[in-house]
Amino acid sequence: MCGKIAALSILLLFIGLSRGAAFAPSTLSRHSRLLRGQRLSAMAESKTSRVVIVPGNGCTPITTANWYNWLKKSLEKEGVQVSMQDMPDPYEAKQTIWLPFLRDVLKADEQSIIVGHSSGAEAAMRYAEENKVRGLVLVAACHTDLGHPSEAISGYYDRPWLWDKMKGNIGFASQFADKEDCFIPFAEAQVVHKGLDTELIASTRGDHFMVQEFPELLEHIKLKLES
């Protein structure tokens, strides 16, 4: 009898383990997502005070423009502090106004990751010439005014870019660039990539990243927060 009970117990244990194995992937998946969220929160608290989002010129109100508010809410769900406001001088985006705003209002500091789109990317680069930040995530960045007076008025393009100073003030630089950008030639992005030694993430989309959701960007920032 004892032998039969022992054999039955072993059989039931085997069946239980087999069934457990069948359900393990989904259980582990949920568990992994939970652990990742906890890690992101911990990383955000310990290493990065905030993610700072800087829009392109003309993108106002910021909460309804492109992917900015979607990214803010998505990161906040993970426990990440995000700094984002309507920019002053939203159409001309003058550096004399935007760079102090980055420092004094958005509080971009050495524990911050700045995510800049279009003109916001140029603002982020100029800011990093003189200020330490944890990292830059540049979306549709360029290095010239492309011959447009409306871009030149910002003041970002009237002097050489100080790539070495930037690299000395940042922990990393990532760059999303569109090979078929409707506004910025890909050659512009390549100059930024070479000068700043960015992690270049190139795509072919033709929309200047003017979309309501940007999952690739979100996942990239999460990876940077975890690193």
PDB file of C-alpha atoms in Angstrom:
ATOM      1  CA  MET A   1       0.000   0.000   0.000  1.00  0.00           C
ATOM      2  CA  CYS A   2       2.721   2.430   0.958  1.00  0.00           C
ATOM      3  CA  GLY A   3       4.474   1.672  -2.316  1.00  0.00           C
ATOM      4  CA  LYS A   4       1.301   2.364  -4.306  1.00  0.00           C
ATOM      5  CA  ILE A   5       0.656   5.613  -2.401  1.00  0.00           C
ATOM      6  CA  ALA A   6       4.226   6.693  -3.020  1.00  0.00           C
ATOM      7  CA  ALA A   7       3.920   5.888  -6.731  1.00  0.00           C
ATOM      8  CA  LEU A   8       0.610   7.732  -6.933  1.00  0.00           C
ATOM      9  CA  SER A   9       2.124  10.717  -5.163  1.00  0.00           C
ATOM     10  CA  ILE A  10       4.996  10.802  -7.623  1.00  0.00           C
ATOM     11  CA  LEU A  11       2.546  10.577 -10.548  1.00  0.00           C
ATOM     12  CA  LEU A  12       0.403  13.429  -9.183  1.00  0.00           C
ATOM     13  CA  LEU A  13       3.497  15.510  -8.584  1.00  0.00           C
ATOM     14  CA  PHE A  14       4.648  14.899 -12.172  1.00  0.00           C
ATOM     15  CA  ILE A  15       1.225  15.894 -13.557  1.00  0.00           C
ATOM     16  CA  GLY A  16       1.187  18.996 -11.381  1.00  0.00           C
ATOM     17  CA  LEU A  17       4.634  20.011 -12.553  1.00  0.00           C
ATOM     18  CA  SER A  18       3.661  19.399 -16.166  1.00  0.00           C
ATOM     19  CA  ARG A  19       0.568  21.537 -15.847  1.00  0.00           C
ATOM     20  CA  GLY A  20       2.543  24.202 -14.034  1.00  0.00           C
ATOM     21  CA  ALA A  21       5.054  24.216 -16.883  1.00  0.00           C
ATOM     22  CA  ALA A  22       2.237  24.755 -19.353  1.00  0.00           C
ATOM     23  CA  PHE A  23       1.112  27.888 -17.530  1.00  0.00           C
ATOM     24  CA  ALA A  24       4.576  29.120 -16.569  1.00  0.00           C
ATOM     25  CA  PRO A  25       5.242  31.364 -19.602  1.00  0.00           C
ATOM     26  CA  SER A  26       2.211  33.606 -19.052  1.00  0.00           C
ATOM     27  CA  THR A  27       2.811  33.666 -15.316  1.00  0.00           C
ATOM     28  CA  LEU A  28       6.454  34.512 -15.841  1.00  0.00           C
ATOM     29  CA  SER A  29       5.482  37.130 -18.414  1.00  0.00           C
ATOM     30  CA  ARG A  30       3.204  38.900 -15.949  1.00  0.00           C
ATOM     31  CA  HIS A  31       5.839  38.571 -13.270  1.00  0.00           C
ATOM     32  CA  SER A  32       8.511  39.954 -15.598  1.00  0.00           C
ATOM     33  CA  ARG A  33       6.379  42.966 -16.464  1.00  0.00           C
ATOM     34  CA  LEU A  34       5.782  43.617 -12.774  1.00  0.00           C
ATOM     35  CA  LEU A  35       9.469  43.348 -11.975  1.00  0.00           C
ATOM     36  CA  ARG A  36      10.360  45.625 -14.890  1.00  0.00           C
ATOM     37  CA  GLY A  37       7.912  48.255 -13.684  1.00  0.00           C
ATOM     38  CA  GLN A  38       9.399  48.050 -10.200  1.00  0.00           C
ATOM     39  CA  ARG A  39      12.915  48.374 -11.625  1.00  0.00           C
ATOM     40  CA  LEU A  40      11.906  51.401 -13.670  1.00  0.00           C
ATOM     41  CA  SER A  41      10.429  53.097 -10.630  1.00  0.00           C
ATOM     42  CA  ALA A  42      13.523  52.336  -8.591  1.00  0.00           C
ATOM     43  CA  MET A  43      15.812  53.557 -11.367  1.00  0.00           C
ATOM     44  CA  ALA A  44      13.775  56.710 -11.793  1.00  0.00           C
ATOM     45  CA  GLU A  45      13.999  57.476  -8.090  1.00  0.00           C
ATOM     46  CA  SER A  46      17.654  56.608  -7.636  1.00  0.00           C
ATOM     47  CA  LYS A  47      19.320  57.729 -10.878  1.00  0.00           C
ATOM     48  CA  THR A  48      17.041  60.029 -12.860  1.00  0.00           C
ATOM     49  CA  SER A  49      14.986  62.778 -11.314  1.00  0.00           C
ATOM     50  CA  ARG A  50      13.006  63.303 -14.501  1.00  0.00           C
ATOM     51  CA  VAL A  51      12.572  62.892 -18.224  1.00  0.00           C
ATOM     52  CA  VAL A  52      12.301  66.322 -19.846  1.00  0.00           C
ATOM     53  CA  ILE A  53      10.273  66.553 -23.073  1.00  0.00           C
ATOM     54  CA  VAL A  54      11.041  69.456 -25.423  1.00  0.00           C
ATOM     55  CA  PRO A  55       8.723  69.838 -28.456  1.00  0.00           C
ATOM     56  CA  GLY A  56       9.328  71.175 -31.921  1.00  0.00           C
ATOM     57  CA  ASN A  57       8.526  74.789 -32.710  1.00  0.00           C
ATOM     58  CA  GLY A  58       4.877  75.515 -33.322  1.00  0.00           C
ATOM     59  CA  CYS A  59       3.786  72.501 -31.292  1.00  0.00           C
ATOM     60  CA  THR A  60       1.388  74.183 -28.924  1.00  0.00           C
ATOM     61  CA  PRO A  61      -0.518  73.345 -26.855  1.00  0.00           C
ATOM     62  CA  ILE A  62       1.959  70.617 -26.078  1.00  0.00           C
ATOM     63  CA  THR A  63      -0.650  68.297 -24.564  1.00  0.00           C
ATOM     64  CA  THR A  64      -2.383  67.853 -27.931  1.00  0.00           C
ATOM     65  CA  ALA A  65       0.655  67.949 -30.216  1.00  0.00           C
ATOM     66  CA  ASN A  66       2.231  64.777 -31.595  1.00  0.00           C
ATOM     67  CA  TRP A  67       3.287  62.051 -29.132  1.00  0.00           C
ATOM     68  CA  TYR A  68       4.427  64.298 -26.282  1.00  0.00           C
ATOM     69  CA  ASN A  69       1.551  63.852 -23.856  1.00  0.00           C
ATOM     70  CA  TRP A  70       1.195  60.162 -24.742  1.00  0.00           C
ATOM     71  CA  LEU A  71       4.859  59.640 -23.833  1.00  0.00           C
ATOM     72  CA  LYS A  72       4.479  61.636 -20.625  1.00  0.00           C
ATOM     73  CA  LYS A  73       1.503  59.580 -19.452  1.00  0.00           C
ATOM     74  CA  SER A  74       3.131  56.288 -20.481  1.00  0.00           C
ATOM     75  CA  LEU A  75       6.273  57.047 -18.477  1.00  0.00           C
ATOM     76  CA  GLU A  76       4.329  58.297 -15.484  1.00  0.00           C
ATOM     77  CA  LYS A  77       2.474  54.968 -15.394  1.00  0.00           C
ATOM     78  CA  GLU A  78       5.899  53.381 -14.857  1.00  0.00           C
ATOM     79  CA  GLY A  79       6.635  55.710 -11.942  1.00  0.00           C
ATOM     80  CA  VAL A  80       8.928  58.016 -13.912  1.00  0.00           C
ATOM     81  CA  GLN A  81       8.804  61.744 -13.215  1.00  0.00           C
ATOM     82  CA  VAL A  82       8.278  63.742 -16.402  1.00  0.00           C
ATOM     83  CA  SER A  83       8.739  67.468 -16.911  1.00  0.00           C
ATOM     84  CA  MET A  84       6.793  68.979 -19.819  1.00  0.00           C
ATOM     85  CA  GLN A  85       5.091  72.342 -20.304  1.00  0.00           C
ATOM     86  CA  ASP A  86       4.010  74.662 -23.078  1.00  0.00           C
ATOM     87  CA  MET A  87       7.167  76.411 -24.193  1.00  0.00           C
ATOM     88  CA  PRO A  88       7.393  80.198 -24.184  1.00  0.00           C
ATOM     89  CA  ASP A  89       7.970  81.717 -27.632  1.00  0.00           C
ATOM     90  CA  PRO A  90       6.588  78.481 -29.168  1.00  0.00           C
ATOM     91  CA  TYR A  91       6.823  79.499 -32.833  1.00  0.00           C
ATOM     92  CA  GLU A  92      10.295  81.032 -33.089  1.00  0.00           C
ATOM     93  CA  ALA A  93      11.783  78.870 -30.321  1.00  0.00           C
ATOM     94  CA  LYS A  94      14.576  81.335 -29.625  1.00  0.00           C
ATOM     95  CA  GLN A  95      17.465  79.849 -27.672  1.00  0.00           C
ATOM     96  CA  THR A  96      17.670  82.937 -25.456  1.00  0.00           C
ATOM     97  CA  ILE A  97      14.211  81.997 -24.152  1.00  0.00           C
ATOM     98  CA  TRP A  98      14.147  78.213 -24.430  1.00  0.00           C
ATOM     99  CA  LEU A  99      17.490  77.362 -22.820  1.00  0.00           C
ATOM    100  CA  PRO A 100      16.818  79.287 -19.575  1.00  0.00           C
ATOM    101  CA  PHE A 101      13.338  77.715 -19.533  1.00  0.00           C
ATOM    102  CA  LEU A 102      14.923  74.268 -19.743  1.00  0.00           C
ATOM    103  CA  ARG A 103      17.121  75.079 -16.764  1.00  0.00           C
ATOM    104  CA  ASP A 104      14.829  77.124 -14.527  1.00  0.00           C
ATOM    105  CA  VAL A 105      11.342  75.752 -15.205  1.00  0.00           C
ATOM    106  CA  LEU A 106      11.723  72.249 -16.637  1.00  0.00           C
ATOM    107  CA  LYS A 107      14.649  71.671 -14.251  1.00  0.00           C
ATOM    108  CA  ALA A 108      16.883  69.801 -16.684  1.00  0.00           C
ATOM    109  CA  ASP A 109      19.912  68.751 -14.674  1.00  0.00           C
ATOM    110  CA  GLU A 110      22.595  66.063 -14.522  1.00  0.00           C
ATOM    111  CA  GLN A 111      20.013  63.498 -13.405  1.00  0.00           C
ATOM    112  CA  SER A 112      17.700  64.203 -16.354  1.00  0.00           C
ATOM    113  CA  ILE A 113      17.185  62.649 -19.752  1.00  0.00           C
ATOM    114  CA  ILE A 114      16.159  65.283 -22.290  1.00  0.00           C
ATOM    115  CA  VAL A 115      13.925  64.089 -25.119  1.00  0.00           C
ATOM    116  CA  GLY A 116      13.931  66.719 -27.857  1.00  0.00           C
ATOM    117  CA  HIS A 117      11.933  66.671 -31.095  1.00  0.00           C
ATOM    118  CA  SER A 118      12.908  68.752 -34.138  1.00  0.00           C
ATOM    119  CA  SER A 119      13.710  72.268 -32.834  1.00  0.00           C
ATOM    120  CA  GLY A 120      13.549  70.747 -29.366  1.00  0.00           C
ATOM    121  CA  ALA A 121      16.424  68.451 -30.334  1.00  0.00           C
ATOM    122  CA  GLU A 122      18.580  71.433 -31.296  1.00  0.00           C
ATOM    123  CA  ALA A 123      17.660  73.112 -28.008  1.00  0.00           C
ATOM    124  CA  ALA A 124      18.698  69.969 -26.157  1.00  0.00           C
ATOM    125  CA  MET A 125      22.062  69.891 -27.925  1.00  0.00           C
ATOM    126  CA  ARG A 126      22.825  73.550 -27.269  1.00  0.00           C
ATOM    127  CA  TYR A 127      21.774  73.070 -23.658  1.00  0.00           C
ATOM    128  CA  ALA A 128      24.185  70.148 -23.294  1.00  0.00           C
ATOM    129  CA  GLU A 129      27.075  72.295 -24.492  1.00  0.00           C
ATOM    130  CA  GLU A 130      26.972  74.150 -21.172  1.00  0.00           C
ATOM    131  CA  ASN A 131      25.078  71.846 -18.797  1.00  0.00           C
ATOM    132  CA  LYS A 132      25.515  68.288 -17.592  1.00  0.00           C
ATOM    133  CA  VAL A 133      22.605  65.916 -18.231  1.00  0.00           C
ATOM    134  CA  ARG A 134      22.257  62.182 -17.905  1.00  0.00           C
ATOM    135  CA  GLY A 135      21.476  61.748 -21.572  1.00  0.00           C
ATOM    136  CA  LEU A 136      19.939  63.069 -24.776  1.00  0.00           C
ATOM    137  CA  VAL A 137      17.301  61.369 -26.901  1.00  0.00           C
ATOM    138  CA  LEU A 138      17.099  63.326 -30.148  1.00  0.00           C
ATOM    139  CA  VAL A 139      14.188  62.931 -32.563  1.00  0.00           C
ATOM    140  CA  ALA A 140      14.506  64.442 -36.058  1.00  0.00           C
ATOM    141  CA  ALA A 141      17.550  66.521 -35.185  1.00  0.00           C
ATOM    142  CA  CYS A 142      19.360  68.719 -37.695  1.00  0.00           C
ATOM    143  CA  HIS A 143      22.450  70.914 -37.565  1.00  0.00           C
ATOM    144  CA  THR A 144      21.613  73.768 -39.985  1.00  0.00           C
ATOM    145  CA  ASP A 145      18.646  76.072 -40.492  1.00  0.00           C
ATOM    146  CA  LEU A 146      18.147  74.475 -43.949  1.00  0.00           C
ATOM    147  CA  GLY A 147      18.038  77.937 -45.471  1.00  0.00           C
ATOM    148  CA  HIS A 148      14.775  78.850 -43.730  1.00  0.00           C
ATOM    149  CA  PRO A 149      14.686  82.269 -42.013  1.00  0.00           C
ATOM    150  CA  SER A 150      11.924  80.965 -39.761  1.00  0.00           C
ATOM    151  CA  GLU A 151      14.397  78.401 -38.382  1.00  0.00           C
ATOM    152  CA  ALA A 152      17.435  80.688 -38.370  1.00  0.00           C
ATOM    153  CA  ILE A 153      15.688  83.135 -36.057  1.00  0.00           C
ATOM    154  CA  SER A 154      15.984  80.624 -33.198  1.00  0.00           C
ATOM    155  CA  GLY A 155      19.729  81.277 -32.967  1.00  0.00           C
ATOM    156  CA  TYR A 156      20.753  77.638 -32.687  1.00  0.00           C
ATOM    157  CA  TYR A 157      22.547  77.582 -36.021  1.00  0.00           C
ATOM    158  CA  ASP A 158      24.644  80.760 -35.979  1.00  0.00           C
ATOM    159  CA  ARG A 159      27.854  79.164 -34.681  1.00  0.00           C
ATOM    160  CA  PRO A 160      29.665  75.807 -34.791  1.00  0.00           C
ATOM    161  CA  TRP A 161      28.303  72.937 -32.745  1.00  0.00           C
ATOM    162  CA  LEU A 162      30.557  72.064 -29.814  1.00  0.00           C
ATOM    163  CA  TRP A 163      30.355  68.296 -30.134  1.00  0.00           C
ATOM    164  CA  ASP A 164      33.211  67.540 -27.743  1.00  0.00           C
ATOM    165  CA  LYS A 165      31.747  69.750 -25.021  1.00  0.00           C
ATOM    166  CA  MET A 166      28.410  68.004 -25.428  1.00  0.00           C
ATOM    167  CA  LYS A 167      29.989  64.562 -25.185  1.00  0.00           C
ATOM    168  CA  GLY A 168      31.757  65.628 -21.997  1.00  0.00           C
ATOM    169  CA  ASN A 169      28.472  66.699 -20.417  1.00  0.00           C
ATOM    170  CA  ILE A 170      26.245  63.719 -21.247  1.00  0.00           C
ATOM    171  CA  GLY A 171      26.142  60.080 -20.304  1.00  0.00           C
ATOM    172  CA  PHE A 172      24.684  58.953 -23.628  1.00  0.00           C
ATOM    173  CA  ALA A 173      23.124  60.267 -26.823  1.00  0.00           C
ATOM    174  CA  SER A 174      20.472  58.464 -28.864  1.00  0.00           C
ATOM    175  CA  GLN A 175      19.017  59.644 -32.148  1.00  0.00           C
ATOM    176  CA  PHE A 176      15.859  58.728 -34.047  1.00  0.00           C
ATOM    177  CA  ALA A 177      16.171  59.767 -37.697  1.00  0.00           C
ATOM    178  CA  ASP A 178      13.920  59.313 -40.720  1.00  0.00           C
ATOM    179  CA  LYS A 179      15.570  58.566 -44.062  1.00  0.00           C
ATOM    180  CA  GLU A 180      12.520  60.025 -45.804  1.00  0.00           C
ATOM    181  CA  ASP A 181      11.814  62.895 -43.414  1.00  0.00           C
ATOM    182  CA  CYS A 182       9.467  65.357 -45.094  1.00  0.00           C
ATOM    183  CA  PHE A 183      11.363  68.332 -43.645  1.00  0.00           C
ATOM    184  CA  ILE A 184      14.944  67.308 -42.835  1.00  0.00           C
ATOM    185  CA  PRO A 185      17.341  65.540 -45.230  1.00  0.00           C
ATOM    186  CA  PHE A 186      18.898  62.410 -43.769  1.00  0.00           C
ATOM    187  CA  ALA A 187      22.332  63.943 -44.392  1.00  0.00           C
ATOM    188  CA  GLU A 188      21.556  66.411 -41.591  1.00  0.00           C
ATOM    189  CA  ALA A 189      20.972  63.543 -39.175  1.00  0.00           C
ATOM    190  CA  GLN A 190      24.214  61.888 -40.254  1.00  0.00           C
ATOM    191  CA  VAL A 191      26.212  64.991 -39.320  1.00  0.00           C
ATOM    192  CA  VAL A 192      24.656  64.965 -35.847  1.00  0.00           C
ATOM    193  CA  HIS A 193      25.350  61.235 -35.550  1.00  0.00           C
ATOM    194  CA  LYS A 194      28.994  61.670 -36.480  1.00  0.00           C
ATOM    195  CA  GLY A 195      29.572  64.742 -34.329  1.00  0.00           C
ATOM    196  CA  LEU A 196      27.899  63.429 -31.193  1.00  0.00           C
ATOM    197  CA  ASP A 197      28.587  59.713 -31.731  1.00  0.00           C
ATOM    198  CA  THR A 198      24.931  58.936 -31.181  1.00  0.00           C
ATOM    199  CA  GLU A 199      23.204  55.587 -31.083  1.00  0.00           C
ATOM    200  CA  LEU A 200      21.420  56.058 -34.404  1.00  0.00           C
ATOM    201  CA  ILE A 201      18.011  54.463 -34.876  1.00  0.00           C
ATOM    202  CA  ALA A 202      17.089  55.060 -38.515  1.00  0.00           C
ATOM    203  CA  SER A 203      13.702  54.423 -40.090  1.00  0.00           C
ATOM    204  CA  THR A 204      11.832  55.061 -43.320  1.00  0.00           C
ATOM    205  CA  ARG A 205       8.516  56.701 -42.547  1.00  0.00           C
ATOM    206  CA  GLY A 206       8.271  60.195 -44.079  1.00  0.00           C
ATOM    207  CA  ASP A 207       6.276  61.810 -41.269  1.00  0.00           C
ATOM    208  CA  HIS A 208       8.919  63.765 -39.290  1.00  0.00           C
ATOM    209  CA  PHE A 209       7.793  61.646 -36.316  1.00  0.00           C
ATOM    210  CA  MET A 210       4.607  63.711 -36.103  1.00  0.00           C
ATOM    211  CA  VAL A 211       2.393  60.940 -34.764  1.00  0.00           C
ATOM    212  CA  GLN A 212       0.168  60.526 -31.739  1.00  0.00           C
ATOM    213  CA  GLU A 213       1.990  57.482 -30.319  1.00  0.00           C
ATOM    214  CA  PHE A 214       5.645  56.503 -30.583  1.00  0.00           C
ATOM    215  CA  PRO A 215       6.131  53.042 -28.995  1.00  0.00           C
ATOM    216  CA  GLU A 216       9.736  52.649 -30.210  1.00  0.00           C
ATOM    217  CA  LEU A 217      10.720  55.813 -28.385  1.00  0.00           C
ATOM    218  CA  LEU A 218       8.975  54.731 -25.201  1.00  0.00           C
ATOM    219  CA  GLU A 219      10.723  51.358 -25.160  1.00  0.00           C
ATOM    220  CA  HIS A 220      14.079  52.995 -25.868  1.00  0.00           C
ATOM    221  CA  ILE A 221      13.707  55.391 -22.945  1.00  0.00           C
ATOM    222  CA  LYS A 222      12.710  52.511 -20.671  1.00  0.00           C
ATOM    223  CA  LEU A 223      15.904  50.680 -21.623  1.00  0.00           C
ATOM    224  CA  LYS A 224      17.960  53.784 -20.870  1.00  0.00           C
ATOM    225  CA  LEU A 225      16.275  54.164 -17.500  1.00  0.00           C
ATOM    226  CA  GLU A 226      17.126  50.565 -16.657  1.00  0.00           C
ATOM    227  CA  SER A 227      20.779  50.842 -17.718  1.00  0.00           C
TER     228      SER A 227
END
